[in-house]
Amino acid sequence: MSQADLSVPFRQRAGSAMKDAFLQEALTIATTKFIGLRREAFGDFPEGEKLRDVAREIKEATLQHLDRYLEQLIDNVERLGGKVHFASTAAEARGVILEIGRRAGARMAVKSKSMATEEIHLNEALEQAGITPVETDLGEYIIQLAHERPSHIIAPAIHKTKGQVADLFAKELRRTVAADPEVLTKIARGELREKFLQADLGITGANFAIADTGTIVLVTNEGNGRMVTSLPRVHVAVMGVEKVVPSMTDLMVFLAILAKSATGQKLSVYTTFVQGPRRAGELEGPEELHLVLLDNGRINQLAGPLREALYCLRCGACLNVCPVYRQIGGHAYGHTYPGPIGILLTAMLSGPASVKELAHASSLCGACAEACPVRIDIPRMLIELRREVDETKIAPRTERAVFKAFGRLLTRPVLYRLAARIARLLQRPFVRDGAIRSLPLFFGDWTRTRDLPAVAPRTFHERWKELAREAPP
Amino acid sequence: MTAPRVALMVTCLGDVFFPEVGVSIVRLLRRLGATVEFPPGQTCCGLPLFNSGYHTEARAVAARTVALFRDADNVVVPSGSCAWMVKHEYPGLMQDPALKKDALRLAGRTYELSQFLVKVLGRRGFRATVGGRVTYHDSCHLLRGLHEAESPREILRNLEGVEFVELPGADECCGFGGSFAVRLPEVSSQILAKKLENVEATGAACLVACDAGCLMQMGGGLRRRRSRVRAVHLAELLDGGGA
Ligand code: SF4
């Protein structure tokens, strides 16, 4: 399954995902593995808990003076010879990048994994402008071959089994290959090698940018990020404005927890520091360096209910532990960012109406907030979104009527007790042995898979009088 | 020590679906020397309204509850999620300063049952009402909301007459999530199915939890599969209750 069709209700999209046996296999294996690795990594790292608090404080302090840090970053990147562009919207960001490409006469762009470029739908725009985008991260390469979109923030092809990848390679590259990750990686590497040399443009995201040094930081595992930033003539990095960090010291705090949260590694294999374009006398590096700072709804949330979501490091831990994500995968969500944090980011980018269904795609179990390296209280913000959806009357009218009636019932104890008695009468035809196996209407959504306890023959309220008399004198 | 005074907040699910849990708690607490009161007119803590985003309605329910329990020394709740609602959300919901003060006081005196038994009364040794192997599911709000993993386990580990075994993935959600269970029933049911496979693999006769919501979900699922495992509330296992 590729990106879901948003005209289909979310419940149905989720349902199809759960019927996809390959997806189910791939998801269970991958998320279970990630959960275990993360747990081990922090188990061996007692300072981790404290560092998570510190990281959270740094994020908050940075957001409080975001304008100042961004100015500092811009000054420093430009001092080093780079150029900084500010884009308020996705369209503006695409425009800036296409213009850079046009001026460079680019025909091909190699890319390293970047959710920011997914967010602005850059690949389609590049193609239309006659610049072929080539994804060089293995996972991204796979989904590009399959004409799909990432289904996880850090593991874009998490929804595919290795057998499916082998079939895909066989079909698209016309070679028969074994379903062995090592073999598959080797093939992809071979295919990509020439592209690195042909491409005029290297496009990356950025995990961090350091304000007081002007350094752009990329955290990767495959080393392709390093090639994308050094081989092509022009390097463009696209980064959400919230990712600026004040100093190298602050960066160290994030690096200490990022990879552990993401993949359970102590550090990722490559941490690439980009410090301006190539200077005279240097052998490596691009002639031009551009940093595109992307707002796209973020700055608005500095004073909005989703502010805390701007702490996000995009580690993916909240997806891996989310019981909903683990059943349905990323595509069913239907937007660039899946999983619990993805719901918040979707609301940030496209407004609360866009998550009217998704705001409820959570049991509020809190596993996300617990796993999040910067302890973002995702459940609280989901509730906040639900409130907004209710108060702005985006929620379905019948639903609102039911909840409001329920609210009235709960403030009127006599009515409430009467309702229990009425329910006890109404349920009679359905009760067997103290439970209900099947009910009509939307009650069936419960009873299809679960028995429902029957309203007790006597409620606690009705038993209390007698119970009160049992009290020892 | 003078006898502790306890006000029972039985909760809506406890009242309507699981009254025997409330009865067990009353008898148990009395046996431990407490006086138990049941403030009449209580309904629900308002969590279902709150979690679905109906905060005006939740506020009205919460304000009533705060007033009803104003004079309580200790409030004991059989469900971690409702205790969490009272402790974490009530104070923030109250707008009237006097009510907010009362809500804060109430928050400080409210306990989920196992916490009250272990941390307030200091009781861990109980005899079981049934024998055999038991396992325990951490309900999300009790574990991640109230950070309580130990009290129920301490009771179960020391429980005379049963063998306690850990449930693999005990800390993972059972898929209930209030209205989530009927808004996305297929997702909720698949989460539940995985939970119940783990439960059955332990070979336990009883699955214990400290939350009526999870018990409704897991108990309903177990009955539907005609499992030999019974979902029970902690209170029902502790002798001295005996509903
Ligand atoms: S919300 Fe937290 S856990 Fe989720 S991706 Fe962002 S940093 Fe990671």
JSON list of C-alpha atoms in Angstrom, two decimals, chain A residues 127-209:
[
{"chain": "A", "resi": 127, "resn": "GLU", "atom": "CA", "xyz": [10.72, 16.09, -11.52]},
{"chain": "A", "resi": 128, "resn": "GLN", "atom": "CA", "xyz": [8.36, 18.61, -13.02]},
{"chain": "A", "resi": 129, "resn": "ALA", "atom": "CA", "xyz": [11.22, 21.05, -13.33]},
{"chain": "A", "resi": 130, "resn": "GLY", "atom": "CA", "xyz": [13.30, 18.50, -15.21]},
{"chain": "A", "resi": 131, "resn": "ILE", "atom": "CA", "xyz": [15.63, 17.68, -12.33]},
{"chain": "A", "resi": 132, "resn": "THR", "atom": "CA", "xyz": [15.69, 13.98, -11.55]},
{"chain": "A", "resi": 133, "resn": "PRO", "atom": "CA", "xyz": [15.73, 13.36, -7.79]},
{"chain": "A", "resi": 134, "resn": "VAL", "atom": "CA", "xyz": [17.65, 10.30, -6.68]},
{"chain": "A", "resi": 135, "resn": "GLU", "atom": "CA", "xyz": [17.20, 9.09, -3.13]},
{"chain": "A", "resi": 136, "resn": "THR", "atom": "CA", "xyz": [20.44, 7.66, -1.78]},
{"chain": "A", "resi": 137, "resn": "ASP", "atom": "CA", "xyz": [19.40, 6.43, 1.65]},
{"chain": "A", "resi": 138, "resn": "LEU", "atom": "CA", "xyz": [18.68, 2.73, 1.22]},
{"chain": "A", "resi": 139, "resn": "GLY", "atom": "CA", "xyz": [15.17, 2.93, 2.64]},
{"chain": "A", "resi": 140, "resn": "GLU", "atom": "CA", "xyz": [14.33, 6.02, 0.63]},
{"chain": "A", "resi": 141, "resn": "TYR", "atom": "CA", "xyz": [15.85, 4.42, -2.46]},
{"chain": "A", "resi": 142, "resn": "ILE", "atom": "CA", "xyz": [13.55, 1.46, -2.01]},
{"chain": "A", "resi": 143, "resn": "ILE", "atom": "CA", "xyz": [10.40, 3.50, -1.70]},
{"chain": "A", "resi": 144, "resn": "GLN", "atom": "CA", "xyz": [11.40, 5.72, -4.57]},
{"chain": "A", "resi": 145, "resn": "LEU", "atom": "CA", "xyz": [11.73, 2.62, -6.74]},
{"chain": "A", "resi": 146, "resn": "ALA", "atom": "CA", "xyz": [8.30, 1.53, -5.52]},
{"chain": "A", "resi": 147, "resn": "HIS", "atom": "CA", "xyz": [6.79, 5.00, -6.06]},
{"chain": "A", "resi": 148, "resn": "GLU", "atom": "CA", "xyz": [5.73, 5.24, -2.46]},
{"chain": "A", "resi": 149, "resn": "ARG", "atom": "CA", "xyz": [6.25, 7.60, 0.42]},
{"chain": "A", "resi": 150, "resn": "PRO", "atom": "CA", "xyz": [8.02, 6.97, 3.73]},
{"chain": "A", "resi": 151, "resn": "SER", "atom": "CA", "xyz": [5.94, 5.20, 6.34]},
{"chain": "A", "resi": 152, "resn": "HIS", "atom": "CA", "xyz": [8.23, 5.96, 9.26]},
{"chain": "A", "resi": 153, "resn": "ILE", "atom": "CA", "xyz": [10.27, 8.99, 10.21]},
{"chain": "A", "resi": 154, "resn": "ILE", "atom": "CA", "xyz": [13.62, 7.22, 10.33]},
{"chain": "A", "resi": 155, "resn": "ALA", "atom": "CA", "xyz": [12.92, 3.92, 8.61]},
{"chain": "A", "resi": 156, "resn": "PRO", "atom": "CA", "xyz": [11.05, 4.96, 5.47]},
{"chain": "A", "resi": 157, "resn": "ALA", "atom": "CA", "xyz": [10.63, 1.43, 4.10]},
{"chain": "A", "resi": 158, "resn": "ILE", "atom": "CA", "xyz": [9.72, -0.16, 7.44]},
{"chain": "A", "resi": 159, "resn": "HIS", "atom": "CA", "xyz": [6.51, -1.42, 5.85]},
{"chain": "A", "resi": 160, "resn": "LYS", "atom": "CA", "xyz": [8.32, -3.72, 3.46]},
{"chain": "A", "resi": 161, "resn": "THR", "atom": "CA", "xyz": [9.61, -7.20, 4.16]},
{"chain": "A", "resi": 162, "resn": "LYS", "atom": "CA", "xyz": [13.01, -8.14, 2.74]},
{"chain": "A", "resi": 163, "resn": "GLY", "atom": "CA", "xyz": [11.26, -10.51, 0.35]},
{"chain": "A", "resi": 164, "resn": "GLN", "atom": "CA", "xyz": [9.22, -7.64, -1.03]},
{"chain": "A", "resi": 165, "resn": "VAL", "atom": "CA", "xyz": [12.36, -5.56, -1.49]},
{"chain": "A", "resi": 166, "resn": "ALA", "atom": "CA", "xyz": [14.03, -8.37, -3.41]},
{"chain": "A", "resi": 167, "resn": "ASP", "atom": "CA", "xyz": [10.99, -8.64, -5.68]},
{"chain": "A", "resi": 168, "resn": "LEU", "atom": "CA", "xyz": [11.00, -4.91, -6.20]},
{"chain": "A", "resi": 169, "resn": "PHE", "atom": "CA", "xyz": [14.66, -4.91, -7.18]},
{"chain": "A", "resi": 170, "resn": "ALA", "atom": "CA", "xyz": [14.06, -7.80, -9.53]},
{"chain": "A", "resi": 171, "resn": "LYS", "atom": "CA", "xyz": [11.25, -5.94, -11.22]},
{"chain": "A", "resi": 172, "resn": "GLU", "atom": "CA", "xyz": [12.68, -2.42, -11.34]},
{"chain": "A", "resi": 173, "resn": "LEU", "atom": "CA", "xyz": [16.36, -3.19, -11.82]},
{"chain": "A", "resi": 174, "resn": "ARG", "atom": "CA", "xyz": [15.79, -6.37, -13.82]},
{"chain": "A", "resi": 175, "resn": "ARG", "atom": "CA", "xyz": [17.99, -8.58, -11.71]},
{"chain": "A", "resi": 176, "resn": "THR", "atom": "CA", "xyz": [17.21, -11.55, -9.63]},
{"chain": "A", "resi": 177, "resn": "VAL", "atom": "CA", "xyz": [18.48, -11.19, -6.12]},
{"chain": "A", "resi": 178, "resn": "ALA", "atom": "CA", "xyz": [18.35, -13.00, -2.84]},
{"chain": "A", "resi": 179, "resn": "ALA", "atom": "CA", "xyz": [16.20, -11.57, -0.05]},
{"chain": "A", "resi": 180, "resn": "ASP", "atom": "CA", "xyz": [19.27, -10.77, 1.98]},
{"chain": "A", "resi": 181, "resn": "PRO", "atom": "CA", "xyz": [19.69, -7.26, 3.35]},
{"chain": "A", "resi": 182, "resn": "GLU", "atom": "CA", "xyz": [23.44, -7.28, 2.71]},
{"chain": "A", "resi": 183, "resn": "VAL", "atom": "CA", "xyz": [23.08, -8.27, -0.91]},
{"chain": "A", "resi": 184, "resn": "LEU", "atom": "CA", "xyz": [20.31, -5.74, -1.41]},
{"chain": "A", "resi": 185, "resn": "THR", "atom": "CA", "xyz": [22.40, -2.96, 0.09]},
{"chain": "A", "resi": 186, "resn": "LYS", "atom": "CA", "xyz": [25.30, -3.82, -2.16]},
{"chain": "A", "resi": 187, "resn": "ILE", "atom": "CA", "xyz": [23.14, -3.66, -5.26]},
{"chain": "A", "resi": 188, "resn": "ALA", "atom": "CA", "xyz": [21.69, -0.31, -4.25]},
{"chain": "A", "resi": 189, "resn": "ARG", "atom": "CA", "xyz": [25.15, 1.04, -3.56]},
{"chain": "A", "resi": 190, "resn": "GLY", "atom": "CA", "xyz": [26.33, -0.01, -6.99]},
{"chain": "A", "resi": 191, "resn": "GLU", "atom": "CA", "xyz": [23.35, 1.62, -8.65]},
{"chain": "A", "resi": 192, "resn": "LEU", "atom": "CA", "xyz": [23.88, 4.82, -6.74]},
{"chain": "A", "resi": 193, "resn": "ARG", "atom": "CA", "xyz": [27.62, 5.21, -7.15]},
{"chain": "A", "resi": 194, "resn": "GLU", "atom": "CA", "xyz": [27.48, 6.82, -10.58]},
{"chain": "A", "resi": 195, "resn": "LYS", "atom": "CA", "xyz": [24.60, 9.03, -9.62]},
{"chain": "A", "resi": 196, "resn": "PHE", "atom": "CA", "xyz": [26.71, 10.71, -6.98]},
{"chain": "A", "resi": 197, "resn": "LEU", "atom": "CA", "xyz": [29.19, 11.67, -9.66]},
{"chain": "A", "resi": 198, "resn": "GLN", "atom": "CA", "xyz": [26.57, 12.77, -12.18]},
{"chain": "A", "resi": 199, "resn": "ALA", "atom": "CA", "xyz": [24.46, 14.91, -9.88]},
{"chain": "A", "resi": 200, "resn": "ASP", "atom": "CA", "xyz": [24.84, 18.67, -9.83]},
{"chain": "A", "resi": 201, "resn": "LEU", "atom": "CA", "xyz": [22.72, 19.13, -6.77]},
{"chain": "A", "resi": 202, "resn": "GLY", "atom": "CA", "xyz": [22.94, 17.50, -3.35]},
{"chain": "A", "resi": 203, "resn": "ILE", "atom": "CA", "xyz": [19.84, 17.91, -1.20]},
{"chain": "A", "resi": 204, "resn": "THR", "atom": "CA", "xyz": [19.69, 17.03, 2.47]},
{"chain": "A", "resi": 205, "resn": "GLY", "atom": "CA", "xyz": [17.67, 17.79, 5.54]},
{"chain": "A", "resi": 206, "resn": "ALA", "atom": "CA", "xyz": [19.41, 18.77, 8.74]},
{"chain": "A", "resi": 207, "resn": "ASN", "atom": "CA", "xyz": [19.12, 17.22, 12.16]},
{"chain": "A", "resi": 208, "resn": "PHE", "atom": "CA", "xyz": [20.51, 20.32, 13.83]},
{"chain": "A", "resi": 209, "resn": "ALA", "atom": "CA", "xyz": [22.13, 23.62, 12.98]}
]
